[in-house]
Short mmCIF file of C-alpha atoms in Angstrom, two decimals:
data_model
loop_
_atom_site.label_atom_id
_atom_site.label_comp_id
_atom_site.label_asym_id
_atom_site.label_seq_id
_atom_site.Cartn_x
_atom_site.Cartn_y
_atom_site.Cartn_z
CA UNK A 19 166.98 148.65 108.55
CA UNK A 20 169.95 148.48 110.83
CA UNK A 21 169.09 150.36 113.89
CA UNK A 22 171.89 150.41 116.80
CA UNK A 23 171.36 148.07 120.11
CA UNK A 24 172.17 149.45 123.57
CA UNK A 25 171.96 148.53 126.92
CA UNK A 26 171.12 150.18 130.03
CA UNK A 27 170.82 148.56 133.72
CA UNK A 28 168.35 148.31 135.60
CA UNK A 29 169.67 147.47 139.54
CA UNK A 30 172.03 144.76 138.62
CA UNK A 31 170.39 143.50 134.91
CA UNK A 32 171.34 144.45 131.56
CA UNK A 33 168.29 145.47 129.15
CA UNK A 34 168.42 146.02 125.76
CA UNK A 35 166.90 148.69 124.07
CA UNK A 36 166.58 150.92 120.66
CA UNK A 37 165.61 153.55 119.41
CA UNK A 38 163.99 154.63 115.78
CA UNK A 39 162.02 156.63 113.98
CA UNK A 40 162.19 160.42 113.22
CA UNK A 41 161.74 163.44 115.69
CA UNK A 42 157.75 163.86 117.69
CA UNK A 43 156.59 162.50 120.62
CA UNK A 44 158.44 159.65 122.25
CA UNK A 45 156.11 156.14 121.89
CA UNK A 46 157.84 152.98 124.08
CA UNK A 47 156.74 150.18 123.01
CA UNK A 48 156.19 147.08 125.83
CA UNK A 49 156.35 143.61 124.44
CA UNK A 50 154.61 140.57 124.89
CA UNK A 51 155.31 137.60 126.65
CA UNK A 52 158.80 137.47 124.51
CA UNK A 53 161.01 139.30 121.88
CA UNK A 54 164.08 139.61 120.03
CA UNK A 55 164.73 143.52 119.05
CA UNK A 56 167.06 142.88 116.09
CA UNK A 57 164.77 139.77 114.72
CA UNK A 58 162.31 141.70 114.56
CA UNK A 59 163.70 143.52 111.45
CA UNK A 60 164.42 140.83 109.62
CA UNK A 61 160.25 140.10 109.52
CA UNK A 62 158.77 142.50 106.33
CA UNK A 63 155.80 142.95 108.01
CA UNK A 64 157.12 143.70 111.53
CA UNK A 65 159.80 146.42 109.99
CA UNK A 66 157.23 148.04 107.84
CA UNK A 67 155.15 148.28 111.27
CA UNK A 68 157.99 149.52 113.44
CA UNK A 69 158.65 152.14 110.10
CA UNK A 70 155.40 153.61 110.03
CA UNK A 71 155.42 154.12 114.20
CA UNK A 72 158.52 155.65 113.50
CA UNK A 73 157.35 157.92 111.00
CA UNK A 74 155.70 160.38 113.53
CA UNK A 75 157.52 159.41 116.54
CA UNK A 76 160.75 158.46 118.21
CA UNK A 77 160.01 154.90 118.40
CA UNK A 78 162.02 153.26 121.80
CA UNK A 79 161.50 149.45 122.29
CA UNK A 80 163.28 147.16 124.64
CA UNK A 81 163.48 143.46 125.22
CA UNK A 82 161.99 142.38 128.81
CA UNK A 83 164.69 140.94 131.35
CA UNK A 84 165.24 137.18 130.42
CA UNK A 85 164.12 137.35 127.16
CA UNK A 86 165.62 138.52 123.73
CA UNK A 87 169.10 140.60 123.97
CA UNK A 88 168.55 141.26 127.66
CA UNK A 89 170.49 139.52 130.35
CA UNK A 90 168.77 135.81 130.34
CA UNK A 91 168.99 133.77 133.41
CA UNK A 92 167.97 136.62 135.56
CA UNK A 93 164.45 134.54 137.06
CA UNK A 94 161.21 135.41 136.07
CA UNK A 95 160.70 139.52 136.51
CA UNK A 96 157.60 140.65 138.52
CA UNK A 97 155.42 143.74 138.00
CA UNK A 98 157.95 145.64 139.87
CA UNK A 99 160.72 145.11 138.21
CA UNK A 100 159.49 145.20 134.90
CA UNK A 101 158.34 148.87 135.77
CA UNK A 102 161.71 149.51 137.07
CA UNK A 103 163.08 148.41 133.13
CA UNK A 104 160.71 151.12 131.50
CA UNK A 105 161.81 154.12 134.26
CA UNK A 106 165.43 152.98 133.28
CA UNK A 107 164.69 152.26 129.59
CA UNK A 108 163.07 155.80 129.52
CA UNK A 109 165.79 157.58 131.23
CA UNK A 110 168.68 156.14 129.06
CA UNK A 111 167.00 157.28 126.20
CA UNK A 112 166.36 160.91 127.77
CA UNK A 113 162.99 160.82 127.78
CA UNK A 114 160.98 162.85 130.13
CA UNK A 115 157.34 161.82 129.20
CA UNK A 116 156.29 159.46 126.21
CA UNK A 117 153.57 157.24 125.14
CA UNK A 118 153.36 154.11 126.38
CA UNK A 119 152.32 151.14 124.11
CA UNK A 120 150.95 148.03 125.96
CA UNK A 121 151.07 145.03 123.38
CA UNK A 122 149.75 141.50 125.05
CA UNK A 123 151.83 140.77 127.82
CA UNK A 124 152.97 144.45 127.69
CA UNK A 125 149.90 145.51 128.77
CA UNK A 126 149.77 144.89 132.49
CA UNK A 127 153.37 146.32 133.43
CA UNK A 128 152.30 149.58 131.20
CA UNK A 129 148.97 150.16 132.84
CA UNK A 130 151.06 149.43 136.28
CA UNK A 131 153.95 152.24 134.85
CA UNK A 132 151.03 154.81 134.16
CA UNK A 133 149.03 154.41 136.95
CA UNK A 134 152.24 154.87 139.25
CA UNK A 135 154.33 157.09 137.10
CA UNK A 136 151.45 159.62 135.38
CA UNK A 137 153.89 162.65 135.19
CA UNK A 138 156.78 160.65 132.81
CA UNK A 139 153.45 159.46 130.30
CA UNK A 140 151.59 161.68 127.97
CA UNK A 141 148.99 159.13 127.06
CA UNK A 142 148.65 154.74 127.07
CA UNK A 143 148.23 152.21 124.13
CA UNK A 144 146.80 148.86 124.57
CA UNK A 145 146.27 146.37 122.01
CA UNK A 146 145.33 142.92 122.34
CA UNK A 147 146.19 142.80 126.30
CA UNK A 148 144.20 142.30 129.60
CA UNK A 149 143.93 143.20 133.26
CA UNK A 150 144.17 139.55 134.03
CA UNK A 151 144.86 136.44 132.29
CA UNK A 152 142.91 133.97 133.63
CA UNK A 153 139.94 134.02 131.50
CA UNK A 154 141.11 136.20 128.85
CA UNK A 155 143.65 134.00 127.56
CA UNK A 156 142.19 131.52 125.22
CA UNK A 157 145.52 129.03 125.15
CA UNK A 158 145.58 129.32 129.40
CA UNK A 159 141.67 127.60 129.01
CA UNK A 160 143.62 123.96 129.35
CA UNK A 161 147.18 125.71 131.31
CA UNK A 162 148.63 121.83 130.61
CA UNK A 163 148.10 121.32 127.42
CA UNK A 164 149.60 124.54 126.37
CA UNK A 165 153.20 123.31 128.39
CA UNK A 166 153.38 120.07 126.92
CA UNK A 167 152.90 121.89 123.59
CA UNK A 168 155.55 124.41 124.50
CA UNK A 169 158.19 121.32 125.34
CA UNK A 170 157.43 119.27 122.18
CA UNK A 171 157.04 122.26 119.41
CA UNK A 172 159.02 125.57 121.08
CA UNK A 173 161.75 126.62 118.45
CA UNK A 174 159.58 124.94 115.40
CA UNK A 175 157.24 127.84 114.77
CA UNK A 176 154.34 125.40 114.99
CA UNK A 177 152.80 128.08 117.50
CA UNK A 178 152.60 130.72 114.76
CA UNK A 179 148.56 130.19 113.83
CA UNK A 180 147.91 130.42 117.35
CA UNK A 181 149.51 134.03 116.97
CA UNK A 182 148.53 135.08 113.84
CA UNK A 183 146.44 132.96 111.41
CA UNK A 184 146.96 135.27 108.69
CA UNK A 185 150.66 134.94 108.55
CA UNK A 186 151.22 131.64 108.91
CA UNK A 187 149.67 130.96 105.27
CA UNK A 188 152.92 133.10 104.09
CA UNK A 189 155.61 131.17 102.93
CA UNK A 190 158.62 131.47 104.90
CA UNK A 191 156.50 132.97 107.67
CA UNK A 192 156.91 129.56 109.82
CA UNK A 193 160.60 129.13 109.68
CA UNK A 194 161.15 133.28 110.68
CA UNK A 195 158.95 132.40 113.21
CA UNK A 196 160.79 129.40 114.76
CA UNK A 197 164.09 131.30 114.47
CA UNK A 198 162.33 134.00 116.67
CA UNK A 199 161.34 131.47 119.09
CA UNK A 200 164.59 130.06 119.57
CA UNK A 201 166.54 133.67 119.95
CA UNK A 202 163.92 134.95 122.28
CA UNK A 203 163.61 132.46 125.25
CA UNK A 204 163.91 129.04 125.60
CA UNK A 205 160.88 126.33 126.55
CA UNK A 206 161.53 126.70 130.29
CA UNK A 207 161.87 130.19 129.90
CA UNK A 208 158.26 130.68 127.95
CA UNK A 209 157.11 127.97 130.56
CA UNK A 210 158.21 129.97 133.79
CA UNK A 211 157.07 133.28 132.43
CA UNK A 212 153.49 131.51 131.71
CA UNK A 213 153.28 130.54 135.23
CA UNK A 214 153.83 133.60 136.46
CA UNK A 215 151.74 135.61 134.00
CA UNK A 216 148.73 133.81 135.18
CA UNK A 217 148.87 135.46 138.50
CA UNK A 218 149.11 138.92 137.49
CA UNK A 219 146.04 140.76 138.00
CA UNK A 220 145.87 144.66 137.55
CA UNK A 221 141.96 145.29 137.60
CA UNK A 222 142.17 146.82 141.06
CA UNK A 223 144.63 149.63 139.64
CA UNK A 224 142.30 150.34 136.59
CA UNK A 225 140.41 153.01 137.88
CA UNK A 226 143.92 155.11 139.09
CA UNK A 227 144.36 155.42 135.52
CA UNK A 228 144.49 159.28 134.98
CA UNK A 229 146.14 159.82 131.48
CA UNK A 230 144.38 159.82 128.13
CA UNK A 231 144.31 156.36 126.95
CA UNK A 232 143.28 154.34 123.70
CA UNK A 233 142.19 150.64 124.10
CA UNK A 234 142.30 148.82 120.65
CA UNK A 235 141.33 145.06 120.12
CA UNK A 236 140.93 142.63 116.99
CA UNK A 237 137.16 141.00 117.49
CA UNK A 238 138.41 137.41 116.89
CA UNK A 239 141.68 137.98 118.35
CA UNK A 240 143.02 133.91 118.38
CA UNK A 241 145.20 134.52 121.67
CA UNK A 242 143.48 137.14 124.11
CA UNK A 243 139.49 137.29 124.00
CA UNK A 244 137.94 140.85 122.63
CA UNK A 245 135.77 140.60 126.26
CA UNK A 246 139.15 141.85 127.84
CA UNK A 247 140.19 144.53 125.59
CA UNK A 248 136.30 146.20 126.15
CA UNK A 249 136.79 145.34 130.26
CA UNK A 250 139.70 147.59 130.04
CA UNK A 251 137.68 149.69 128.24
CA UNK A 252 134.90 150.15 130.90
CA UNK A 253 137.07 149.98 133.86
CA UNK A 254 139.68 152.86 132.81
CA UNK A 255 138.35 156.36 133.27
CA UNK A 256 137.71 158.05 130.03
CA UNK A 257 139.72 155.37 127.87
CA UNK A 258 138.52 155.01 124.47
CA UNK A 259 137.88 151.44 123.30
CA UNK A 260 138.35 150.33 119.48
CA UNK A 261 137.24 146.98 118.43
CA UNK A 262 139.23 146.46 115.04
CA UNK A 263 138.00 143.36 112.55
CA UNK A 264 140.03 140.43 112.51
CA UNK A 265 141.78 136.92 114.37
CA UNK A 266 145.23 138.22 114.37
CA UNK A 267 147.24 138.67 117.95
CA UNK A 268 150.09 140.16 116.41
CA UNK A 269 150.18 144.21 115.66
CA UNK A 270 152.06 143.78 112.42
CA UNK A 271 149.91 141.05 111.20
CA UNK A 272 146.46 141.81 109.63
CA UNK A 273 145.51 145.15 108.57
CA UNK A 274 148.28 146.82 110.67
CA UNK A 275 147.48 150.33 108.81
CA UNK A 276 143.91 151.10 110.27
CA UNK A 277 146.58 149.89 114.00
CA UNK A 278 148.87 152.62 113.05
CA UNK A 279 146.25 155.23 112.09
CA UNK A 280 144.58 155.47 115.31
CA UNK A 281 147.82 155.52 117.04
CA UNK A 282 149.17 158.41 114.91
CA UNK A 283 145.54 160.22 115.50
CA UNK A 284 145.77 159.47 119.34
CA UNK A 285 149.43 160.57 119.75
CA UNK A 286 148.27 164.02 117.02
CA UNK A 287 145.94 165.22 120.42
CA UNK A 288 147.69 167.55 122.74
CA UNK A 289 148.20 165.48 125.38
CA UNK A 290 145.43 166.32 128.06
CA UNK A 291 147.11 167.98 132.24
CA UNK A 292 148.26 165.21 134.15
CA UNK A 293 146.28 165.65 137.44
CA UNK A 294 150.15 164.27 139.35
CA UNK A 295 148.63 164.76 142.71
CA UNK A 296 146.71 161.55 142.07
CA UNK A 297 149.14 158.95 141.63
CA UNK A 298 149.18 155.11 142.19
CA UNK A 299 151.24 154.31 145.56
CA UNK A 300 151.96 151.16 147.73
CA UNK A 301 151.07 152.75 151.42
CA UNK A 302 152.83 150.84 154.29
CA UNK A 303 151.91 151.47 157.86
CA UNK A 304 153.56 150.01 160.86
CA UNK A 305 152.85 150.21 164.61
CA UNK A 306 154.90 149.00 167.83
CA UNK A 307 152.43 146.09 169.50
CA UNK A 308 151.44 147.36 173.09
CA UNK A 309 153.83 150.15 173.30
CA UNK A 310 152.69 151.75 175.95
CA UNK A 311 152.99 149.33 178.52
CA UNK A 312 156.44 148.91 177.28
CA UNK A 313 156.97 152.65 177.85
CA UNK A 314 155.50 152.63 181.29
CA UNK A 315 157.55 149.56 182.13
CA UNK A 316 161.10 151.32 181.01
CA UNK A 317 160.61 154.58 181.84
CA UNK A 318 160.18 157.52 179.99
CA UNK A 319 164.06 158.37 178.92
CA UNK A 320 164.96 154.40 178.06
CA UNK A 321 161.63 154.22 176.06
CA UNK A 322 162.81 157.76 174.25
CA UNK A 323 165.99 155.74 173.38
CA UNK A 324 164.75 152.68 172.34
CA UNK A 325 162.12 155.02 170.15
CA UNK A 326 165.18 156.39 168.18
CA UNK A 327 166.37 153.06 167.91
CA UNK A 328 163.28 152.09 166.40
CA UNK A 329 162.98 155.16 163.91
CA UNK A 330 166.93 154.21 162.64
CA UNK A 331 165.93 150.94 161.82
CA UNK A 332 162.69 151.40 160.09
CA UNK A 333 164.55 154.69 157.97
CA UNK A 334 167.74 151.74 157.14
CA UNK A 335 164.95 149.41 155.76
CA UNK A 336 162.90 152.54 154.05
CA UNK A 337 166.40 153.44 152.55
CA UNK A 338 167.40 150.16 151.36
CA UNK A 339 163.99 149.67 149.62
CA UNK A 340 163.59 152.62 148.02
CA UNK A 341 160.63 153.58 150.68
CA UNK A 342 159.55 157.32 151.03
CA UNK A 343 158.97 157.98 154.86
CA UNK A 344 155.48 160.54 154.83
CA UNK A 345 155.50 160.52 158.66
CA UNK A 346 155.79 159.02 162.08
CA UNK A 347 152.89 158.21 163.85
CA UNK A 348 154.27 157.92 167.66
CA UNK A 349 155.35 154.87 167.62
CA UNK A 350 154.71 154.01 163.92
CA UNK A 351 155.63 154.73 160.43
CA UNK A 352 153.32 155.56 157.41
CA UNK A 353 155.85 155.24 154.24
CA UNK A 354 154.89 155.24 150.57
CA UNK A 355 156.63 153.16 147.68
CA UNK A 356 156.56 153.05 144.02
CA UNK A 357 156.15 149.05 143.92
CA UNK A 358 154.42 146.65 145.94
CA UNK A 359 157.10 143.94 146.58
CA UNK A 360 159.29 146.57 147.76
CA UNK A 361 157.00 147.34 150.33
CA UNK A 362 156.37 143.85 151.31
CA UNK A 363 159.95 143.25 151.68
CA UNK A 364 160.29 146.58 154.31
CA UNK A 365 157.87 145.28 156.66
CA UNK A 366 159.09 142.34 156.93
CA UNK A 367 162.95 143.93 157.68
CA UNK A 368 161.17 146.17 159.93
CA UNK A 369 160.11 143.44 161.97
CA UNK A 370 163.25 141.60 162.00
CA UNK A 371 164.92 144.66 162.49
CA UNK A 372 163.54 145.63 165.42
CA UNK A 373 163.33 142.15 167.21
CA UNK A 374 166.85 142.95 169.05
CA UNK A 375 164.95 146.07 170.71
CA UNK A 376 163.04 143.74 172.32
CA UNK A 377 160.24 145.32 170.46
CA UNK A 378 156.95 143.34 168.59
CA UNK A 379 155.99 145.70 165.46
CA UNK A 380 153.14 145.33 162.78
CA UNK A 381 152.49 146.28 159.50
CA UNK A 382 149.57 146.47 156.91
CA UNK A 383 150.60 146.64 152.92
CA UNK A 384 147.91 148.11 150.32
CA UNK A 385 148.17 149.31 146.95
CA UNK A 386 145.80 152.10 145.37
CA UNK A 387 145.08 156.04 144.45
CA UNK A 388 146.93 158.18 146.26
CA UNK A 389 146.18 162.03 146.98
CA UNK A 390 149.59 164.10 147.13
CA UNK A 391 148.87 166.85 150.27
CA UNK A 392 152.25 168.76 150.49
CA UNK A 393 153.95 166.38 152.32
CA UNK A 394 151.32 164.77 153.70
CA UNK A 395 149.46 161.81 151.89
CA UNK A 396 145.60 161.29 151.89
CA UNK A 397 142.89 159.08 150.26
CA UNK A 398 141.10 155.91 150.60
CA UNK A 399 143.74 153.79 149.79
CA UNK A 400 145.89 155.27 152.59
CA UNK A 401 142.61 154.62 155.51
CA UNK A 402 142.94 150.69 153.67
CA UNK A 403 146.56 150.33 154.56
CA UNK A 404 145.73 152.00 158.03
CA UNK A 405 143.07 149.51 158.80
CA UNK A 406 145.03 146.19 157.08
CA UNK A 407 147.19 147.38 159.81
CA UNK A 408 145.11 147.03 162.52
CA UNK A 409 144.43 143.74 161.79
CA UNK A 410 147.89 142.50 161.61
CA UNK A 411 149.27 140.47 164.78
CA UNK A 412 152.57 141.34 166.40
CA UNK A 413 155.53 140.66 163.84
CA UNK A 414 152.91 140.09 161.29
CA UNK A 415 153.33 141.75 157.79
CA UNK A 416 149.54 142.21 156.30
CA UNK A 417 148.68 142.83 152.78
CA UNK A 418 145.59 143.03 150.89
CA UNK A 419 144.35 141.31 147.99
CA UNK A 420 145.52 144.10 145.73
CA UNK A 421 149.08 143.53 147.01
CA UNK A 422 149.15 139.91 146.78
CA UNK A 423 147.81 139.96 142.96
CA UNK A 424 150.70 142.90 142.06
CA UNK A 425 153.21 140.50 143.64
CA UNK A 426 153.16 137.74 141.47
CA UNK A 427 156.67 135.86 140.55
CA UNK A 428 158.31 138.07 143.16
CA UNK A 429 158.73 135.02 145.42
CA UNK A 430 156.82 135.97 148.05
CA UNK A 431 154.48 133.87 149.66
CA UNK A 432 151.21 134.47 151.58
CA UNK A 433 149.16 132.88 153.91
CA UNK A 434 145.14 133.12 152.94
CA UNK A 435 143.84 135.66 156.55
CA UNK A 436 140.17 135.31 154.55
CA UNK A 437 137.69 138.33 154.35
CA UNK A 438 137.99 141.27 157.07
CA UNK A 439 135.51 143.66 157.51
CA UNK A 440 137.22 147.20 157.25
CA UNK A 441 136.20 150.10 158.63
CA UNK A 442 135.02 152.71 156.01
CA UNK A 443 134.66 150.20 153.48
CA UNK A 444 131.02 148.25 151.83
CA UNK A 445 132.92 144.96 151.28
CA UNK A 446 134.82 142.71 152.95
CA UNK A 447 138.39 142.71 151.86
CA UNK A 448 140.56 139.68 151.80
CA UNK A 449 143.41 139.68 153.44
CA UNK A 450 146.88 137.92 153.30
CA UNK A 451 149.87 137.24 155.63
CA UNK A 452 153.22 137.72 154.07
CA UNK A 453 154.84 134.64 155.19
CA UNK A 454 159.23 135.11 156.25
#
């Protein structure tokens, strides 16, 4: 099937994308760790899947940034970026709301895209995929071992039982397999992206799921254990977990048509009301250290002046980071963002911002559920940013362990605060300083 290759950007990087399938509701598809949209054809078994998602849908897939026909030497993407490539992938194609489906790797950055963006999806697919890897991935059991046998066999295909046992007994399977490898992403690509995969954990963000979703998993599943497909399971609200028979990782590989049959069934339900005023947010506050000792030491009008000093340069950094501003708090900000790394990156321009003021500022970073009040902002995860705050020293950026496990491959770096007993809250939480 020849099906036509586009691009769209996303901020400065090319991504490739297509689009298949016949008119019905709109199903992206998320890859794993790698892929190659125009390989993928050439595979019987992968083309027969892609054909029967596209017989009741308008399939869209796209290769991740660095791999496949995307822009390559572009770093390893983090969780914010790579939901950046679906919003963009989504818009080129002009779609307003579609299903999302998570495969492997895919899974994370979906769950991330649905639990931020509910409004834009009408329900989310996982197969074979995991909050976090460590533990769920069988190959990341000895992390060494599987990069010395990414540098000696990459581009062979000798990886293909550890994907799908099944296929590798078909003839030709192995040498379609190494082409893949080759077009897809090369050793030190596969190596980075590894790395960085092993930090990503979403389970804090599972419960902000609030769209219908379908969790399917193959019991022997060679690559990711069935125990994470059934956490995901639990830990979503009102997801619906499938445990199919079988060792294969791969969708198309195994019995691929019981696979397509619950997907066609799950997408053939009127998607259930998004509840949008619950959405997953970043919440940033940030406070002026002993302001009003500065004020009473200035006086009243060269404190109102260096105030709308202030305000400018936190809105320039808010601006320049894609921050919403929810409100001013005296002499602070509370500020909302649709990825954590963004936020990080604010609050600490806000404090070098603001340094040539002569003023000491302080922020606290958290990620979770968000209630949408008007124009206000309310919920728990908004009194966890206030309080990370509060515990932040002047010119320190704070962020909580949520943050700091949402960040990973972003290239920021923390320093370990340990537990900190917030107010409102049963358990410690653990706490990190975003080092500048």
């Amino acid at each position: 099937m020849v099906v036509e290759t586009r691009y769209v950007t996303s901020g400065e990087v090319f991504v490739a994308y297509q689009i298949s399938g016949q008119d019905g509701p709109d199903l992206l598809m998320t890859p794993g760790f790698v892929s190659h949209l125009e390989l993928s054809w050439e595979n019987p078994h992968a083309a027969r899947f892609l054909n029967d998602l596209g017989s009741f849908s308008r399939l869209i897939r796209f290769d991740k940034r660095g791999t496949g026909l995307s822009d390559r030497g572009v770093g390893v993407p983090h969780l914010d970026e790579r939901i950046d490539d679906i919003r963009a992938v989504l818009d080129a194609a002009g779609s307003q709301r579609a299903y999302l489906f998570g495969v492997s790797e895919g899974g994370p950055m979906s769950i991330l895209f649905a639990a931020t963006y509910p409004e834009r999806v009408a329900g989310l697919i996982l197969f074979g995929t995991y909050a976090r890897t460590v533990g769920a991935s069988v190959p990341f059991d000895d992390f060494a071992a599987l990069e010395r046998d990414i540098r000696s066999n990459w581009g062979t295909g000798k990886s293909l039982p550890s994907f799908s046992p099944s296929a590798a007994a078909i003839p030709g399977a192995m040498e379609r397999f190494a082409k893949f490898e080759r077009s897809a992403a090369s050793p030190s690509d596969v190596i980075n992206l590894m790395r960085m995969n092993r930090e990503i954990d979403v389970t804090a963000i599972l419960p902000s799921i609030r769209v219908p979703t379908l969790v399917m998993h193959r019991r022997d599943d060679v690559r990711i254990r069935a125990l994470a497909g059934r956490k995901l399971g639990e830990r979503i609200p009102g997801a619906r977990y499938i445990e199919l028979p079988g060792n294969d990782h791969l969708a198309w590989s195994g019995d691929q048509d019981r696979l397509v049959e619950e997907i066609r069934q799950f997408m053939g339900v009127s998607p259930a009301a998004v509840d949008v005023d619950r959405v997953l947010s970043t919440v940033m506050f940030t406070d002026i250290v002993d302001s009003t000792r500065k004020a009473s030491l200035v006086g009243d009008r060269q404190w109102r002046s260096t105030l709308e000093a202030h305000h400018a340069a936190v809105r320039s950094e808010l601006e320049r980071h894609r921050g919403r501003e929810v409100k001013t708090t005296g002499d602070g900000f509370l500020a909302l963002f649709d990825g954590p790394a963004r936020a990080v990156r604010c609050a600490q321009g806000i404090v070098s911002a603001v340094r040539p003021l002569d003023l000491e500022v302080r922020a606290g970073v958290h990620t979770g559920e968000v209630e949408m009040m008007g124009e206000d902002v309310g919920g728990i995860a908004v009194h966890i940013a206030a309080r990370v705050a509060q515990h932040a020293k002047a010119n320190e950026v704070l962020a909580s362990s949520t943050v700091k496990d949402l960040v990973a491959g972003a290239g920021l770096k923390f320093f370990d605060q340990g537990p900190a007993e917030l107010k409102g809250l049963a358990e410690p939480m653990r706490l990190f300083a975003a080092l500048t």
